Amino acid sequence: MKNHWVLSARGFGGVIFCGLVSLGLAAQAWAQSATFTAQAYPLVGNTHIAADFNGDGKPDLAGSGLQAASVMLNNGNGTFGPKTDYPVGDYTQDVAAGDFNGDGKMDLVITIQSPQQSLAFLPGTGTGNFRAPTFFPNASGFDSPQVLASDINNDAKLDVVIMHGIDCFTAPCRPSRIVTVMLGNGDGTFQPARDIDVNTFPHSMALGDFNRDGIKDLAVGGENTELSILLGTGNGNFVLQSVMLLVPGGDLFSACNDVDVADFNRDGIQDIIVPLGNGEGNAIVLGNADGSFRAGVRNQEDAVSAPNSIAVGDYNRDGFLDVARGMGDGTRGLMQIMHGNGDGTFRPLVRYLVPAALSSQGGGWIIAADFNGDSKPDISLQVRGNNVATDVLLNTSGAAVPPTAPTVSALALNPTSVTGGSSATGTVTLSAATQSATTVQLASNSASASVAASVTVAAGATKASFSITTKQVTSTTSAQITATANGTSRVATLTINSTSTAADIVSITRAEYERAKASLRVEATSSRSTATMQVFVTSTGQLIGTLTNNGGGKFSGQFAWSVNPQNITIRSSFGGQKSSSVTAK
């Protein structure tokens, strides 16, 4: 997991960029695309993080250099000073930050590709400098390509989780199936490593709280698009909950290149997104809050190029989380952004391209943090190829302009006249569909007609129906039904007829069912020319439909009906009714 805007591992995810002056595309109203300006710096590491190492309130950069921890301090405005290397002797793999010795100053831990040592601890001075490293042994026998820093056992002391990949220190190479947990003592030292079987060959991992018990859980992305979910016990251990197969039939190259945790559908429950190798695109799994997840949904747009890593943030400032992808193939854009809809789905991706001369370059690790203090997520991207660099992309996106709220454009009642004690249906229509549900307030000005307090128009829809119930009345009366949303209202009138008034006389002149067309033809008359005539199945009371008023007291209708109802009843809004058998043809 890339810890959004903060300390260790990957702040906001992983993407790549190259030496551009300006990046961006035309905005499309509410769904505007994020824009950036970029500045290239020396490569700070194959992986890197953002944290405040000198206490000025601005995130600095630290990375896993060749044989050192590399640091670049923020000048306070989103630009960075020269790179400083702190040697650790062996090749480094990943880096995390936190206060491991309890002195209130930011420290570094960095994993090492060595059979003897897996971790180096570099105490921070609080000025942006670091003291000599302390090393911890590699008891696993594997390399250590990822490290996460967090309080795993809830003792207010930072611990580390180290992912182990492969052992090629001796031939033949062998893959790992473990991560190790090293519980912190709070003084910069750690307890002996404890192996956790993750039931897959791990490629990436992230921490979260998937069952909302306040204890850290672990998601591990492996080969064959396998995603292992391990629930924390609170004592530094993790128990395997499930192994999800994100893409059936995946292979060794369809690995989970990265894992990130965030609430993409805004239900307060953590979800997981995974970029996949071998052209499989991305997979998102929505959480159920109990440690389980719904089936993965893939986005294969531009899947020909595999994202190396991802970073999550609201880059276009519309209130929905987006996903920035660092691409391995520079010809399709070193970075791509999928702007979120706020419901776990995404709009078509936006490509951020590089100059033609650099088109063969690819993006590497990507993180997000607010580097210049403007409350927008910026991006830092590792660029590979002939011109390796760390590109810092400052977010220049303006505030997203929300769409005009939909108004109530119509309110219709069916029927418009009823006998007291019967019901009618109201239908409210909005001027436009919205991305989220819209609540329409309802009201009646008469005690003889009742409606619910509100009706909801679903996201993406423009209409919703509601029921109107009436009471028996001694004389004909009327009720005004009002629908209100976003400061606009529509009113419709319902006539409620007295049940003591003599009912109209209803006759059925035709009731025929045509089997070949599964069609019911009905013709009828009423002594009241303004009546509303509805057809029901006599045996069940099921409504078939409303007849068309042809004038002069004559009514007709033709209805699609799957089976012959055998007998129908026509009911008039003036109280009259008539039943008849149906002739089959």
Coordinates of C-alpha atoms in Angstrom, one line a residue:
M1 CA 0.0 0.0 0.0
K2 CA 1.2 3.5 -0.8
N3 CA 0.5 5.6 2.3
H4 CA -1.4 8.6 0.9
W5 CA 0.5 11.8 1.5
V6 CA 2.6 10.5 4.3
L7 CA 5.6 8.6 5.5
S8 CA 6.5 5.2 4.5
A9 CA 6.3 3.0 1.5
R10 CA 4.4 4.6 -1.4
G11 CA 2.7 7.9 -0.7
F12 CA -0.3 7.9 -3.1
G13 CA 0.9 5.2 -5.4
G14 CA 3.4 4.7 -8.3
V15 CA 3.6 6.3 -11.7
I16 CA 6.3 7.6 -14.1
F17 CA 7.1 10.7 -16.0
C18 CA 9.7 12.3 -18.1
G19 CA 11.2 15.8 -18.5
L20 CA 8.2 17.7 -19.6
V21 CA 7.4 21.3 -19.2
S22 CA 3.6 21.0 -19.1
L23 CA 1.3 17.9 -19.0
G24 CA -2.4 17.8 -19.4
L25 CA -5.5 17.5 -21.5
A26 CA -8.6 19.6 -22.1
A27 CA -11.1 19.4 -19.2
Q28 CA -14.5 18.1 -19.7
A29 CA -16.6 20.0 -17.2
W30 CA -17.1 18.0 -14.0
A31 CA -15.1 15.2 -15.5
Q32 CA -12.0 17.4 -16.1
S33 CA -8.6 15.8 -16.5
A34 CA -5.8 16.6 -14.1
T35 CA -3.0 18.8 -15.3
F36 CA 0.7 19.1 -14.2
T37 CA 4.0 20.9 -14.7
A38 CA 7.1 18.7 -14.4
Q39 CA 10.7 19.1 -13.4
A40 CA 13.4 16.4 -13.8
Y41 CA 15.9 15.7 -11.0
P42 CA 18.6 13.0 -10.5
L43 CA 17.2 9.5 -9.9
V44 CA 16.6 9.2 -6.2
G45 CA 16.1 5.5 -6.3
N46 CA 14.4 2.6 -7.9
T47 CA 11.7 2.9 -5.3
H48 CA 11.1 6.0 -3.3
I49 CA 9.0 7.7 -0.6
A50 CA 7.9 11.1 0.6
A51 CA 8.4 12.2 4.2
D52 CA 9.4 15.3 6.2
F53 CA 13.0 14.6 7.2
N54 CA 14.0 18.1 8.4
G55 CA 10.8 19.2 10.2
D56 CA 9.8 22.1 7.9
G57 CA 6.4 20.7 7.2
K58 CA 7.2 19.9 3.5
P59 CA 7.6 16.3 2.2
D60 CA 11.2 15.4 1.1
L61 CA 12.2 12.4 -1.0
A62 CA 14.1 9.3 -0.1
G63 CA 14.9 6.4 -2.3
S64 CA 16.7 3.1 -2.6
G65 CA 19.9 4.1 -4.4
L66 CA 22.5 1.7 -5.9
Q67 CA 24.3 0.9 -2.6
A68 CA 22.9 3.7 -0.5
A69 CA 19.8 5.5 0.8
S70 CA 19.4 8.6 -1.2
V71 CA 17.7 11.8 0.0
M72 CA 16.6 15.0 -1.7
L73 CA 15.3 17.8 0.6
N74 CA 12.3 19.9 -0.4
N75 CA 13.1 23.6 -0.8
G76 CA 9.7 24.4 0.5
N77 CA 8.0 25.2 -2.8
G78 CA 7.9 21.8 -4.5
T79 CA 11.5 22.1 -5.9
F80 CA 14.3 19.9 -4.5
G81 CA 17.9 20.4 -3.6
P82 CA 20.8 18.1 -4.5
K83 CA 20.8 14.4 -3.8
T84 CA 22.7 13.1 -0.8
D85 CA 23.7 9.4 -0.5
Y86 CA 24.0 7.5 2.8
P87 CA 26.0 4.3 2.0
V88 CA 24.7 0.9 3.3
G89 CA 27.3 -1.3 1.6
D90 CA 25.1 -3.6 -0.4
Y91 CA 22.5 -3.2 -3.2
T92 CA 19.3 -1.7 -1.8
Q93 CA 15.7 -2.7 -2.8
D94 CA 13.1 -0.6 -0.9
V95 CA 12.8 2.1 1.7
A96 CA 10.3 3.2 4.4
A97 CA 10.3 6.1 6.9
G98 CA 9.0 6.6 10.4
D99 CA 10.2 7.4 14.0
F100 CA 11.5 4.0 14.9
N101 CA 13.5 5.1 18.0
G102 CA 11.0 7.4 19.6
D103 CA 13.0 10.6 19.5
G104 CA 10.4 12.5 17.4
K105 CA 12.7 12.6 14.3
M106 CA 12.1 10.8 11.0
D107 CA 14.3 7.8 10.5
L108 CA 14.8 5.5 7.5
V109 CA 14.7 1.7 7.1
I110 CA 16.0 0.2 3.8
T111 CA 16.0 -3.4 2.6
I112 CA 19.2 -4.9 1.2
Q113 CA 19.8 -7.5 -1.4
S114 CA 22.1 -9.7 0.6
P115 CA 22.0 -13.3 2.0
Q116 CA 23.4 -12.0 5.3
Q117 CA 21.4 -8.8 5.9
S118 CA 17.8 -7.9 5.1
L119 CA 17.4 -4.5 6.7
A120 CA 19.3 -1.3 7.6
F121 CA 18.2 1.3 10.1
L122 CA 19.4 4.9 9.6
P123 CA 18.5 7.2 12.5
G124 CA 17.5 10.7 11.5
T125 CA 18.9 13.8 13.0
G126 CA 15.9 16.0 12.3
T127 CA 17.9 18.2 10.0
G128 CA 17.6 16.1 6.9
N129 CA 20.7 14.1 7.7
F130 CA 21.1 10.5 8.8
R131 CA 23.5 8.7 11.0
A132 CA 25.4 5.5 10.2
P133 CA 23.2 2.4 9.6
T134 CA 22.5 -0.5 11.9
F135 CA 22.0 -3.8 10.2
F136 CA 19.6 -6.7 10.9
P137 CA 20.2 -10.3 9.7
N138 CA 18.4 -11.9 6.8
A139 CA 17.0 -15.1 8.3
S140 CA 14.7 -15.8 5.3
G141 CA 17.4 -16.6 2.7
F142 CA 15.5 -14.6 0.1
D143 CA 15.9 -11.0 -1.3
S144 CA 13.7 -8.2 0.2
P145 CA 12.1 -6.2 -2.6
Q146 CA 9.5 -4.3 -0.4
V147 CA 9.2 -3.0 3.1
L148 CA 6.2 -1.4 4.9
A149 CA 6.4 0.5 8.2
S150 CA 3.4 0.5 10.6
D151 CA 2.3 -0.4 14.1
I152 CA 1.3 -4.0 13.6
N153 CA 0.6 -5.0 17.2
N154 CA -0.8 -1.7 18.4
D155 CA 1.8 -1.0 21.0
A156 CA 2.6 2.5 19.7
K157 CA 5.9 1.3 18.3
L158 CA 6.7 1.1 14.6
D159 CA 7.2 -2.3 13.2
V160 CA 8.2 -3.4 9.7
V161 CA 6.8 -6.0 7.2
I162 CA 9.3 -7.2 4.7
M163 CA 8.2 -9.0 1.5
H164 CA 10.6 -11.7 0.2
G165 CA 10.8 -12.4 -3.5
I166 CA 13.4 -14.9 -4.7
D167 CA 16.7 -16.6 -3.6
C168 CA 19.3 -16.4 -6.4
F169 CA 22.2 -16.1 -3.9
T170 CA 22.9 -19.7 -4.7
A171 CA 21.9 -21.7 -7.8
P172 CA 19.3 -22.7 -8.7
C173 CA 17.0 -19.8 -8.0
R174 CA 13.9 -20.5 -5.8
P175 CA 10.8 -18.3 -5.3
S176 CA 9.6 -17.3 -1.9
R177 CA 6.1 -17.7 -0.4
I178 CA 6.7 -15.6 2.7
V179 CA 6.7 -12.1 4.2
T180 CA 8.4 -11.5 7.5
V181 CA 7.3 -9.3 10.4
M182 CA 9.9 -7.6 12.6
L183 CA 8.2 -6.0 15.7
G184 CA 9.8 -2.8 16.8
N185 CA 11.2 -2.2 20.3
G186 CA 10.8 1.5 20.1
D187 CA 14.5 2.2 20.3
G188 CA 15.5 1.6 16.7
T189 CA 16.0 -2.2 17.2
F190 CA 13.7 -5.0 16.2
Q191 CA 12.7 -8.4 17.5
P192 CA 13.7 -11.4 15.5
A193 CA 11.9 -11.8 12.1
R194 CA 8.8 -13.9 12.1
D195 CA 7.9 -15.7 8.8
I196 CA 4.3 -15.5 7.5
D197 CA 3.2 -17.9 4.7
V198 CA 1.2 -15.9 2.1
N199 CA 0.3 -18.9 -0.1
T200 CA 1.6 -17.2 -3.3
F201 CA 4.9 -16.1 -4.8
P202 CA 4.7 -12.4 -3.6
H203 CA 5.2 -9.5 -6.0
S204 CA 3.7 -6.6 -4.0
M205 CA 1.8 -6.0 -0.7
A206 CA -0.3 -3.4 1.1
L207 CA -1.6 -2.9 4.7
G208 CA -5.2 -2.0 5.5
D209 CA -8.0 -2.7 8.0
F210 CA -10.3 -4.9 5.9
N211 CA -12.6 -6.1 8.7
R212 CA -12.7 -2.8 10.6
D213 CA -11.5 -4.2 13.9
G214 CA -8.7 -1.6 14.4
I215 CA -6.0 -4.2 13.6
K216 CA -3.7 -4.0 10.5
D217 CA -4.5 -6.6 7.8
L218 CA -2.3 -7.5 4.8
A219 CA -3.0 -7.9 1.1
V220 CA -0.3 -9.7 -1.0
G221 CA -0.3 -9.7 -4.7
G222 CA 1.3 -12.7 -6.3
E223 CA 1.9 -14.5 -9.5
N224 CA -1.0 -15.8 -11.7
T225 CA -3.0 -12.7 -10.6
E226 CA -3.4 -14.2 -7.1
L227 CA -4.3 -11.9 -4.3
S228 CA -3.9 -13.2 -0.8
I229 CA -5.9 -11.6 2.1
L230 CA -4.4 -12.1 5.6
L231 CA -6.2 -10.7 8.7
G232 CA -4.1 -9.4 11.5
T233 CA -4.4 -10.9 15.0
G234 CA -3.2 -7.8 16.9
N235 CA 0.0 -9.5 18.2
G236 CA 2.1 -9.1 15.0
N237 CA 0.8 -12.2 13.3
F238 CA -1.4 -12.6 10.2
V239 CA -3.8 -15.4 9.3
L240 CA -4.6 -16.3 5.7
Q241 CA -8.2 -15.5 5.0
S242 CA -8.5 -16.2 1.3
V243 CA -6.6 -16.3 -2.0
M244 CA -8.5 -14.5 -4.8
L245 CA -7.8 -15.3 -8.5
L246 CA -8.2 -11.9 -10.2
V247 CA -8.0 -13.3 -13.8
P248 CA -8.9 -17.0 -14.4
G249 CA -6.1 -18.7 -16.4
G250 CA -3.4 -16.2 -15.5
D251 CA 0.2 -17.2 -15.7
L252 CA 3.6 -16.4 -14.1
F253 CA 3.8 -13.2 -16.1
S254 CA 0.3 -12.1 -15.1
A255 CA 1.7 -10.9 -11.7
C256 CA 0.2 -8.3 -9.4
N257 CA 2.7 -5.5 -10.1
D258 CA 1.4 -3.3 -7.2
V259 CA -1.3 -3.2 -4.6
D260 CA -3.1 -0.2 -3.2
V261 CA -5.8 0.2 -0.7
A262 CA -8.5 3.0 -0.7
D263 CA -12.3 3.5 -0.6
F264 CA -13.1 3.9 -4.2
N265 CA -16.9 3.6 -3.9
R266 CA -17.3 5.9 -0.9
D267 CA -19.1 3.4 1.3
G268 CA -16.5 3.7 4.2
I269 CA -15.1 0.3 3.5
Q270 CA -11.6 -0.3 2.2
D271 CA -11.2 -1.6 -1.4
I272 CA -8.1 -2.9 -3.3
I273 CA -6.8 -2.1 -6.7
V274 CA -4.1 -4.1 -8.5
P275 CA -2.2 -3.4 -11.7
L276 CA -1.5 -6.6 -13.5
G277 CA 1.2 -7.8 -15.8
N278 CA 1.1 -9.5 -19.2
G279 CA -1.5 -7.1 -20.7
E280 CA -4.2 -8.0 -18.1
G281 CA -4.9 -4.3 -17.2
N282 CA -6.1 -3.4 -13.7
A283 CA -8.4 -5.3 -11.2
I284 CA -10.4 -3.7 -8.5
V285 CA -12.0 -5.6 -5.6
L286 CA -14.6 -3.9 -3.5
G287 CA -14.6 -4.7 0.3
N288 CA -17.4 -6.1 2.3
A289 CA -16.1 -4.8 5.7
D290 CA -15.7 -8.3 7.1
G291 CA -12.3 -9.2 5.5
S292 CA -13.9 -10.6 2.4
F293 CA -14.2 -8.9 -1.0
R294 CA -16.5 -9.0 -4.0
A295 CA -15.3 -10.6 -7.3
G296 CA -12.6 -8.6 -9.0
V297 CA -13.6 -6.3 -11.9
R298 CA -11.0 -5.7 -14.6
N299 CA -10.3 -2.6 -16.6
Q300 CA -8.4 -3.7 -19.7
E301 CA -8.2 -0.3 -21.4
D302 CA -4.7 0.0 -23.0
A303 CA -3.8 -3.4 -21.5
V304 CA -1.1 -3.9 -24.1
S305 CA 1.1 -1.9 -21.8
A306 CA 1.5 -3.1 -18.2
P307 CA 1.5 -0.6 -15.4
N308 CA 4.6 -0.9 -13.2
S309 CA 2.9 0.8 -10.2
I310 CA 0.0 3.0 -9.3
A311 CA -0.7 6.0 -7.0
V312 CA -4.2 6.9 -5.7
G313 CA -5.4 10.5 -5.2
D314 CA -8.0 13.0 -6.3
Y315 CA -5.9 14.5 -9.0
N316 CA -8.6 16.4 -10.8
R317 CA -10.2 17.7 -7.5
D318 CA -13.8 16.4 -8.2
G319 CA -14.1 14.6 -4.9
F320 CA -13.5 11.1 -6.3
L321 CA -10.4 9.0 -6.0
D322 CA -8.3 8.6 -9.2
V323 CA -5.6 6.1 -10.1
A324 CA -2.3 7.2 -11.7
R325 CA -0.4 4.5 -13.4
G326 CA 3.4 4.3 -14.1
M327 CA 3.7 2.7 -17.5
G328 CA 6.6 0.4 -18.6
D329 CA 6.2 1.5 -22.3
G330 CA 6.9 5.2 -22.9
T331 CA 5.4 5.1 -26.4
R332 CA 1.9 5.0 -24.7
G333 CA 2.6 7.6 -22.2
L334 CA 4.9 7.4 -19.2
M335 CA 2.0 8.1 -17.0
Q336 CA -1.7 7.4 -17.3
I337 CA -4.6 8.5 -15.0
M338 CA -7.9 6.8 -14.6
H339 CA -10.3 9.4 -13.2
G340 CA -12.8 7.8 -10.7
N341 CA -16.6 8.1 -10.8
G342 CA -16.9 7.6 -7.0
D343 CA -18.7 4.3 -7.3
G344 CA -15.7 1.9 -7.9
T345 CA -15.7 2.5 -11.7
F346 CA -13.5 4.8 -13.8
R347 CA -13.7 7.0 -16.8
P348 CA -11.6 6.3 -19.9
L349 CA -7.9 6.8 -19.1
V350 CA -5.9 9.9 -20.0
R351 CA -2.4 9.5 -21.4
Y352 CA 0.4 11.8 -20.5
L353 CA 2.9 11.6 -23.3
V354 CA 6.6 12.3 -23.5
P355 CA 8.6 14.0 -26.3
A356 CA 9.3 11.7 -29.3
A357 CA 13.0 11.5 -28.5
L358 CA 12.2 9.9 -25.2
S359 CA 9.3 7.7 -26.4
S360 CA 11.3 4.5 -25.7
Q361 CA 11.6 5.3 -22.0
G362 CA 9.2 3.8 -19.5
G363 CA 8.0 4.9 -16.1
G364 CA 8.9 3.2 -12.9
W365 CA 7.9 3.8 -9.3
I366 CA 5.3 6.5 -8.6
I367 CA 4.2 8.2 -5.4
A368 CA 1.9 11.1 -4.5
A369 CA 2.3 13.9 -1.9
D370 CA 1.6 17.6 -1.6
F371 CA 5.1 18.9 -2.4
N372 CA 4.3 22.6 -2.6
G373 CA 1.6 23.0 0.1
D374 CA -1.3 23.9 -2.1
S375 CA -3.5 20.9 -0.8
K376 CA -3.3 19.2 -4.2
P377 CA -1.8 15.7 -4.7
D378 CA 1.4 16.1 -6.7
I379 CA 3.4 13.2 -8.2
S380 CA 6.9 12.0 -8.1
L381 CA 7.8 9.5 -10.9
Q382 CA 10.9 7.4 -11.5
V383 CA 11.8 7.4 -15.2
R384 CA 13.8 4.6 -16.8
G385 CA 15.7 4.4 -20.0
N386 CA 18.6 6.4 -21.4
N387 CA 17.8 9.5 -19.4
V388 CA 16.9 8.1 -15.9
A389 CA 15.4 10.7 -13.6
T390 CA 13.0 11.5 -10.8
D391 CA 10.3 13.7 -12.3
V392 CA 8.3 15.8 -9.9
L393 CA 4.9 16.8 -11.3
L394 CA 3.2 19.6 -9.5
N395 CA -0.6 19.5 -9.8
T396 CA -2.0 22.6 -11.6
S397 CA -5.6 21.4 -11.8
G398 CA -8.2 24.0 -10.9
A399 CA -11.2 23.2 -8.7
A400 CA -13.6 21.0 -10.6
V401 CA -16.8 22.8 -11.5
P402 CA -19.8 20.8 -10.3
P403 CA -22.6 20.3 -12.8
T404 CA -25.8 22.3 -12.5
A405 CA -28.1 20.5 -10.1
P406 CA -31.1 18.8 -11.8
T407 CA -34.5 20.5 -11.5
V408 CA -37.9 18.9 -11.3
S409 CA -39.2 19.3 -14.9
A410 CA -42.5 17.4 -14.7
L411 CA -44.9 15.7 -12.3
A412 CA -47.6 13.4 -13.7
L413 CA -50.4 11.5 -12.0
N414 CA -52.2 8.4 -13.2
P415 CA -55.1 8.5 -13.0
T416 CA -55.8 12.1 -12.3
S417 CA -59.3 11.3 -10.8
V418 CA -60.0 8.5 -8.4
T419 CA -62.8 7.3 -6.1
G420 CA -62.0 8.0 -2.4
G421 CA -60.2 5.0 -0.8
S422 CA -58.4 4.0 -4.0
S423 CA -54.8 4.9 -5.1
A424 CA -53.0 6.7 -7.9
T425 CA -49.4 6.7 -9.1
G426 CA -47.2 9.8 -9.4
T427 CA -44.2 10.1 -11.6
V428 CA -41.5 12.8 -11.1
T429 CA -39.1 13.7 -13.9
L430 CA -35.8 15.5 -13.5
S431 CA -34.2 17.8 -16.1
A432 CA -31.1 15.6 -16.3
A433 CA -29.5 12.5 -14.9
T434 CA -26.8 12.8 -12.3
Q435 CA -23.9 10.7 -11.2
S436 CA -25.4 10.2 -7.7
A437 CA -29.0 9.6 -6.5
T438 CA -31.3 12.6 -6.1
T439 CA -33.9 12.9 -3.4
V440 CA -37.2 14.6 -4.3
Q441 CA -39.3 15.8 -1.5
L442 CA -43.1 15.1 -1.7
A443 CA -46.1 16.8 -0.1
S444 CA -49.9 16.8 -0.3
N445 CA -52.0 19.8 0.8
S446 CA -55.0 17.5 1.7
A447 CA -55.6 15.0 4.5
S448 CA -57.6 13.0 1.9
A449 CA -54.4 12.2 -0.1
S450 CA -51.2 10.9 1.4
V451 CA -47.7 10.5 -0.1
A452 CA -44.3 9.4 1.3
A453 CA -42.0 12.2 2.5
S454 CA -39.7 11.7 -0.5
V455 CA -38.8 9.6 -3.5
T456 CA -35.3 8.8 -4.8
V457 CA -34.3 9.1 -8.4
A458 CA -31.5 6.6 -8.9
A459 CA -28.0 7.6 -10.2
G460 CA -28.1 7.8 -14.0
A461 CA -31.9 8.0 -14.1
T462 CA -34.3 10.9 -14.7
K463 CA -37.6 9.5 -13.4
A464 CA -39.0 7.8 -10.3
S465 CA -42.6 6.8 -9.3
F466 CA -44.4 6.9 -6.0
S467 CA -47.9 5.9 -4.7
I468 CA -50.7 8.2 -3.6
T469 CA -53.3 6.8 -1.2
T470 CA -56.7 8.4 -0.7
K471 CA -59.4 8.3 1.9
Q472 CA -63.2 8.0 1.3
V473 CA -64.8 11.4 1.1
T474 CA -68.5 12.5 1.3
S475 CA -68.1 15.0 -1.6
T476 CA -65.8 15.4 -4.5
T477 CA -62.6 17.2 -3.5
S478 CA -59.1 17.8 -4.9
A479 CA -55.5 17.4 -3.5
Q480 CA -52.4 19.2 -4.8
I481 CA -49.3 16.9 -4.9
T482 CA -46.0 18.8 -4.8
A483 CA -42.5 17.5 -5.8
T484 CA -39.5 19.6 -4.9
A485 CA -35.7 19.1 -5.5
N486 CA -32.8 21.6 -5.7
G487 CA -35.0 24.6 -5.2
T488 CA -37.6 23.8 -7.9
S489 CA -41.1 22.4 -7.6
R490 CA -43.9 21.0 -9.7
V491 CA -47.5 20.6 -8.7
A492 CA -50.2 18.2 -10.0
T493 CA -53.9 18.0 -8.9
L494 CA -55.7 14.7 -8.0
T495 CA -59.5 14.7 -8.0
I496 CA -61.0 12.5 -5.3
N497 CA -64.6 11.5 -5.9
S498 CA -67.2 10.8 -3.3
T499 CA -68.1 7.2 -2.8
S500 CA -71.7 8.3 -2.1
T501 CA -72.1 9.6 -5.6
A502 CA -73.9 7.2 -7.9
A503 CA -71.3 5.1 -9.7
D504 CA -71.1 5.3 -13.5
I505 CA -72.4 2.5 -15.6
V506 CA -69.6 0.4 -17.2
S507 CA -70.1 -2.0 -20.1
I508 CA -67.5 -4.2 -21.8
T509 CA -68.1 -4.5 -25.5
R510 CA -65.1 -6.5 -26.5
A511 CA -62.6 -8.7 -24.6
E512 CA -60.5 -10.8 -27.0
Y513 CA -57.2 -12.6 -26.5
E514 CA -55.1 -13.4 -29.6
R515 CA -52.8 -16.3 -28.7
A516 CA -50.4 -15.9 -31.7
K517 CA -49.6 -12.3 -30.7
A518 CA -50.0 -12.8 -26.9
S519 CA -52.2 -9.7 -27.1
L520 CA -55.4 -8.7 -25.2
R521 CA -57.9 -6.3 -27.0
V522 CA -60.5 -4.6 -24.8
E523 CA -63.3 -2.1 -25.6
A524 CA -65.7 -0.6 -23.1
T525 CA -68.1 2.3 -22.4
S526 CA -68.9 4.4 -19.4
S527 CA -71.8 6.7 -18.6
R528 CA -69.2 9.2 -17.5
S529 CA -67.1 10.5 -20.4
T530 CA -64.3 11.7 -18.2
A531 CA -63.8 8.5 -16.4
T532 CA -60.4 6.7 -16.1
M533 CA -60.9 3.0 -16.9
Q534 CA -58.4 0.4 -15.7
V535 CA -58.4 -3.3 -16.6
F536 CA -57.6 -6.0 -14.0
V537 CA -57.3 -9.8 -14.0
T538 CA -60.5 -10.8 -12.2
S539 CA -59.0 -13.8 -10.4
T540 CA -55.9 -12.1 -9.0
G541 CA -56.7 -8.3 -9.1
Q542 CA -53.5 -7.8 -11.1
L543 CA -53.5 -4.5 -13.1
I544 CA -53.3 -5.1 -16.9
G545 CA -53.4 -1.5 -18.0
T546 CA -55.4 1.7 -18.5
L547 CA -57.8 2.1 -21.4
T548 CA -57.5 5.0 -23.8
N549 CA -60.4 7.5 -23.6
N550 CA -61.7 7.9 -27.2
G551 CA -64.3 10.5 -26.2
G552 CA -68.0 10.2 -26.0
G553 CA -67.8 7.6 -23.2
K554 CA -65.9 5.1 -25.4
F555 CA -62.7 3.5 -24.3
S556 CA -60.3 0.9 -25.8
G557 CA -56.9 -0.6 -25.3
Q558 CA -54.6 -3.4 -26.6
F559 CA -52.1 -4.9 -24.1
A560 CA -49.3 -7.4 -24.4
W561 CA -50.1 -10.2 -22.0
S562 CA -48.3 -13.5 -21.9
V563 CA -51.3 -15.7 -21.1
N564 CA -55.1 -15.5 -21.5
P565 CA -56.4 -13.9 -18.3
Q566 CA -59.7 -15.8 -18.9
N567 CA -61.8 -13.1 -17.2
I568 CA -61.2 -9.4 -16.8
T569 CA -62.7 -6.6 -14.6
I570 CA -62.9 -3.0 -15.7
R571 CA -63.0 -0.4 -12.9
S572 CA -63.9 3.2 -13.4
S573 CA -62.5 6.1 -11.4
F574 CA -66.2 7.0 -10.7
G575 CA -66.8 3.7 -9.0
G576 CA -68.5 1.7 -11.7
Q577 CA -67.1 -1.7 -12.7
K578 CA -67.9 -4.6 -14.9
S579 CA -66.5 -8.1 -15.4
S580 CA -66.4 -10.3 -18.5
S581 CA -65.0 -13.5 -19.8
V582 CA -62.3 -13.2 -22.5
T583 CA -62.7 -14.8 -25.9
A584 CA -59.6 -16.6 -27.2
K585 CA -58.7 -16.4 -30.9

